CSV table of C-alpha atoms in Angstrom, one decimal:
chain,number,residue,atom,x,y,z
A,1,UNK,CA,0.0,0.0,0.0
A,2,UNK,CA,1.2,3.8,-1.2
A,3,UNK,CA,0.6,5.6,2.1
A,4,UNK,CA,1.7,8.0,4.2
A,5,UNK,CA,0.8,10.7,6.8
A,6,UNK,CA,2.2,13.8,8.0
A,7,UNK,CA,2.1,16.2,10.9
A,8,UNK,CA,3.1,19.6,11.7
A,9,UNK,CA,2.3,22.5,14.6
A,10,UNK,CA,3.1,26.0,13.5
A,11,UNK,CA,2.2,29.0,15.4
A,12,UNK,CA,-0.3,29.4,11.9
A,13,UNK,CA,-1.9,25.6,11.8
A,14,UNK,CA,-2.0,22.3,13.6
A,15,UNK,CA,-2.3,19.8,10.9
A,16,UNK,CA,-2.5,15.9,10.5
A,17,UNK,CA,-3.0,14.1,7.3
A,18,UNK,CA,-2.6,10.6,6.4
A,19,UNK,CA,-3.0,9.8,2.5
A,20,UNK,CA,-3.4,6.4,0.9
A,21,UNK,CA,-2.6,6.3,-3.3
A,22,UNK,CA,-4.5,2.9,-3.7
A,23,UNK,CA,-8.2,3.6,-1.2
A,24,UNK,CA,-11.1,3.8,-2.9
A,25,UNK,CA,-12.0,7.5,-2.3
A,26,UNK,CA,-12.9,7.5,1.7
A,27,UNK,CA,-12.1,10.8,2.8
A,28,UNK,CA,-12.6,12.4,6.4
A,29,UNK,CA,-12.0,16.2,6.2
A,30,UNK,CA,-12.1,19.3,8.9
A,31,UNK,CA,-10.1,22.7,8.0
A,32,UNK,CA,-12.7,24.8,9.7
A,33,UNK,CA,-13.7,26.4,6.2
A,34,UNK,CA,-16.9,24.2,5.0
A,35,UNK,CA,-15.8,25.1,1.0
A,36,UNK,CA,-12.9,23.7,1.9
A,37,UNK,CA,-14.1,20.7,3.4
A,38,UNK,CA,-16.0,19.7,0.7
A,39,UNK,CA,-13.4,20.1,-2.3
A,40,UNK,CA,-10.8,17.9,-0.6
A,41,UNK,CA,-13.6,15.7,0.0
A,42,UNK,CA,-13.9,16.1,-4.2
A,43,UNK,CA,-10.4,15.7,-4.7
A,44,UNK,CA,-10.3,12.6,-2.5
A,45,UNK,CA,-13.1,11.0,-4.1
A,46,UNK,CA,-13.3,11.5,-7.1
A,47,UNK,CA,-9.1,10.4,-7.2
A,48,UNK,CA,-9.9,7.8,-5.3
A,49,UNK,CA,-7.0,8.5,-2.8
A,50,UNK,CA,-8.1,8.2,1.2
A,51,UNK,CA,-7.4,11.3,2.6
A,52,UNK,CA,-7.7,12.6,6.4
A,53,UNK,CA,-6.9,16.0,6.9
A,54,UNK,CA,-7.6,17.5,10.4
A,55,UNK,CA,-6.4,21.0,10.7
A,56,UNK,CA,-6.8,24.2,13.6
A,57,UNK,CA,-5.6,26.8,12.1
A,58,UNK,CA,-5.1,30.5,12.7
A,59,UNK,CA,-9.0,31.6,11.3
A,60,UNK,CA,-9.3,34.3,13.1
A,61,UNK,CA,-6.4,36.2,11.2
A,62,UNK,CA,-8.4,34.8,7.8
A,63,UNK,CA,-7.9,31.4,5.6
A,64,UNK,CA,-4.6,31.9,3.7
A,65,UNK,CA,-2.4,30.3,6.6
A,66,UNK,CA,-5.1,27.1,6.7
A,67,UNK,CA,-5.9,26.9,3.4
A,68,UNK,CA,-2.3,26.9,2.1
A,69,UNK,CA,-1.2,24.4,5.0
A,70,UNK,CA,-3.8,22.0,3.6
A,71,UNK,CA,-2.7,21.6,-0.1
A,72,UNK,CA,1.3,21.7,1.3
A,73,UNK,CA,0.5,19.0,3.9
A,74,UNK,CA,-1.5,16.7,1.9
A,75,UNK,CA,1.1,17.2,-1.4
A,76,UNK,CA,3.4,16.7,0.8
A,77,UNK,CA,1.8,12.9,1.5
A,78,UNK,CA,0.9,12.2,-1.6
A,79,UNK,CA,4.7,12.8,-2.9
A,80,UNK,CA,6.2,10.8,0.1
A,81,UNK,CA,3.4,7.8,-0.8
A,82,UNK,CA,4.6,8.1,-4.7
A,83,UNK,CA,8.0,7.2,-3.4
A,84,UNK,CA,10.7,6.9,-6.2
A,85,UNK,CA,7.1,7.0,-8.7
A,86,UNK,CA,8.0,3.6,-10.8
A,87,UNK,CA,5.4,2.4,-12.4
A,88,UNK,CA,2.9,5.2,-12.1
A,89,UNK,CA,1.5,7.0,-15.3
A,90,UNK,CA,2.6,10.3,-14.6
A,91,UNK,CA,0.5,11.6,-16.8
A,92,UNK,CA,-3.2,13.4,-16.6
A,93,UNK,CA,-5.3,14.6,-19.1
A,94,UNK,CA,-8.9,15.5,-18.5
A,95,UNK,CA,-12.2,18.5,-19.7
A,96,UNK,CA,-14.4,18.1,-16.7
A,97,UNK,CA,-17.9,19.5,-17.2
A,98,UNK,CA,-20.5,20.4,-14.5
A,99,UNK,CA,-23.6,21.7,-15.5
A,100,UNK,CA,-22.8,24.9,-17.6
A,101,UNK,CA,-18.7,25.2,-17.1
A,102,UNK,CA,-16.0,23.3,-18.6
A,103,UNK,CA,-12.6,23.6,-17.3
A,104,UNK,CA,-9.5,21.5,-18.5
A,105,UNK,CA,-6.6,20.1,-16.0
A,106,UNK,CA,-3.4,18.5,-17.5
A,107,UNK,CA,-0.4,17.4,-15.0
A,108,UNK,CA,2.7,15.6,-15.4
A,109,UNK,CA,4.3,14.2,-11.9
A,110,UNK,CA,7.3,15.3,-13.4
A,111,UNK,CA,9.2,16.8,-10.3
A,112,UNK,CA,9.3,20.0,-11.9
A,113,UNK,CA,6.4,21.8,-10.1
A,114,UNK,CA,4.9,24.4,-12.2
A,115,UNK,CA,1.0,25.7,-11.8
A,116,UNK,CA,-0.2,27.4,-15.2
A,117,UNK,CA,-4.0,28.8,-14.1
A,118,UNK,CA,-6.1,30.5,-16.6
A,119,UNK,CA,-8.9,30.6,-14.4
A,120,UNK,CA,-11.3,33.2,-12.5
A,121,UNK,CA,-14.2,34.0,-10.5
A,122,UNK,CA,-16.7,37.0,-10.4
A,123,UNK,CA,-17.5,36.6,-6.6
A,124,UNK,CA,-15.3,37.0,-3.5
A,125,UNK,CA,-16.2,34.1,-1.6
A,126,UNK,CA,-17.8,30.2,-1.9
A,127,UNK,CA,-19.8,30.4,1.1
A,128,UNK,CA,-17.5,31.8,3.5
A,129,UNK,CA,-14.1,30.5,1.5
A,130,UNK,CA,-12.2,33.6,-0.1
A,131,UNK,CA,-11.9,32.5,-4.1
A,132,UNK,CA,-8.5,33.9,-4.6
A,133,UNK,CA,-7.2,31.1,-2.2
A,134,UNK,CA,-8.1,28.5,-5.0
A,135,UNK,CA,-5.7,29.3,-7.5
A,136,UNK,CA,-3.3,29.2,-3.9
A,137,UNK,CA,-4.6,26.1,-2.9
A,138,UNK,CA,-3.3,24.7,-6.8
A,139,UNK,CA,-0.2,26.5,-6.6
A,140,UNK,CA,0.6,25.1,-3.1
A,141,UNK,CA,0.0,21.3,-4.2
A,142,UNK,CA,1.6,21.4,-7.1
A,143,UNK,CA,4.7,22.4,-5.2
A,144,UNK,CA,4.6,20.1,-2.7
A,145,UNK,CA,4.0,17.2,-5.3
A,146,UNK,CA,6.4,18.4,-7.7
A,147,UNK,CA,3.6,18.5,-10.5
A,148,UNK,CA,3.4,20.6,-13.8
A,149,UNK,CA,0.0,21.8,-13.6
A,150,UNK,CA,-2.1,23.3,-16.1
A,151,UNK,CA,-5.4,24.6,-15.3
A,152,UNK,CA,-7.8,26.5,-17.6
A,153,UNK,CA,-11.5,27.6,-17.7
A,154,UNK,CA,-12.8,27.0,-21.2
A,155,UNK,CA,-16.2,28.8,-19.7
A,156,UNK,CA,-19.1,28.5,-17.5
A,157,UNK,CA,-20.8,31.4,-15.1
A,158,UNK,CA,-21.7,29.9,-11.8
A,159,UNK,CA,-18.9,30.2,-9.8
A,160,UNK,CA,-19.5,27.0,-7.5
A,161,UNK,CA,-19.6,24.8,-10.4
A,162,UNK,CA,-16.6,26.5,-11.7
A,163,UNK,CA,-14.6,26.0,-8.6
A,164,UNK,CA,-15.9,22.0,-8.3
A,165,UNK,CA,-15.5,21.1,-11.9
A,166,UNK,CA,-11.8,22.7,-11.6
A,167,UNK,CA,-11.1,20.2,-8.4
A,168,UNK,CA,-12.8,17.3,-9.6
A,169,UNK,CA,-10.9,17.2,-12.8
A,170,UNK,CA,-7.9,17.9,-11.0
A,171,UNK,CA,-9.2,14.5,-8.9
A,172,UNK,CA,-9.5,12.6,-12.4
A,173,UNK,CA,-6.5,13.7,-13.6
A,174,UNK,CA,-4.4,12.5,-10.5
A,175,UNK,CA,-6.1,9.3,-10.6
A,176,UNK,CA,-4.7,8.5,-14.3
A,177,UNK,CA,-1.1,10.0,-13.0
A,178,UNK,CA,-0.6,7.9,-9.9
A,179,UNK,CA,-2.2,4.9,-10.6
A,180,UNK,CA,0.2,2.2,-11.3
A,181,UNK,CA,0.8,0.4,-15.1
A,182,UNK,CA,1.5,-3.4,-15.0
A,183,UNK,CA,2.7,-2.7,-18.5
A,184,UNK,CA,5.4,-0.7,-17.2
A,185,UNK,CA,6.9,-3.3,-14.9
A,186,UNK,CA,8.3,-1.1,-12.1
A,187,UNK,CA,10.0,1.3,-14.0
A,188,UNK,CA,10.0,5.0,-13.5
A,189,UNK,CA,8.5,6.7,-16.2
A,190,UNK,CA,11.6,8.7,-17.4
A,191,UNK,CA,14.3,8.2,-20.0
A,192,UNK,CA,16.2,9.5,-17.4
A,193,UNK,CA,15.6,6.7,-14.6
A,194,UNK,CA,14.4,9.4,-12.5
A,195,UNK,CA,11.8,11.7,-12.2
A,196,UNK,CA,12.9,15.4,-10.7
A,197,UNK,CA,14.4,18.6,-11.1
A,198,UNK,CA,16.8,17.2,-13.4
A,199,UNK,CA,14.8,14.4,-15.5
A,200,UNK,CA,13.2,14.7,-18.5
């Protein structure tokens, strides 16, 4: 089993999360911001990757230090579960649609963390959760990871289903990326041997 967990106490956060590359989607999810909540609880099922994350964090200043802490944290799992990434498919490719948006998200696990977003919102919160901390949240993950990340919004109005869509094809294509290839046989997806700063 691909799992890991990881905890950390700042003056900002006190987080704990546990990840598992191989579950079946079960998720169990408290940040204290309920937008939050639920779009890990997207990520995690529609990835099919168990994820807890239990965080108190520092809401009373606002969400950056929580919401930031959650996509490091739990990148920060799912990179140390990836281990040396042999045999994964490294690669994800998806449109997801919901309702009236469609928004694209293509990654490569390539070690080289990189977040293109083309993306945008016309209101200031989801709920209570501040929208400018998605594109954060994406930039955050991606650097812990070590993903290229490319993120766009072909269109859509509503801004809840423009934030979902965005994390649940972000879920799909991390599915595709880490699940493992038996035609691969072990081997990490790289000319290189490796996968990282230097591979190709």
């Amino acid at each position: 089993m691909r799992t890991a967990s990881i905890t950390r106490k700042t003056h900002e956060t006190d987080i704990h999360v546990e990840v598992n590359l191989d579950g079946t989607g079960h998720y169990d999810v408290t940040t204290g911001i309920g937008f939050l909540d639920h779009m890990i609880e997207q990520f995690s099922r529609h990835s099919l990757i168990d994820i807890t994350c239990r965080i108190k964090g520092d809401l009373h200043v606002d969400q950056h230090h929580t919401t930031e802490d959650s996509a490091i944290a739990i990148g920060q799992a799912i990179s140390e579960a990836l281990g040396d990434k042999a045999g994964i498919g490294r690669y994800g490719d998806v449109n997801s649609p919901m309702d009236e948006a469609l928004s694209r998200v293509s990654l490569d696990i390539s070690g080289r963390p990189y977040l293109v977003w083309k993306a945008g919102f016309t209101q200031d919160k989801l709920g209570e959760f501040d929208t400018e901390m998605v594109e954060h949240w994406f930039h955050s993950i991606a650097q812990a990871v070590g993903i290229t990340l490319h993120i766009e919004l072909l269109y859509g109005t509503n801004n809840h289903h423009i934030c979902e869509g965005i994390f649940k094809g972000f879920a799909r294509a991390m599915r595709t990326a880490v699940e493992l290839d038996p035609r691969k046989g072990g081997a990490v997806p790289s000319t290189k041997g490796i996968l990282g700063a230097k591979s190709l």
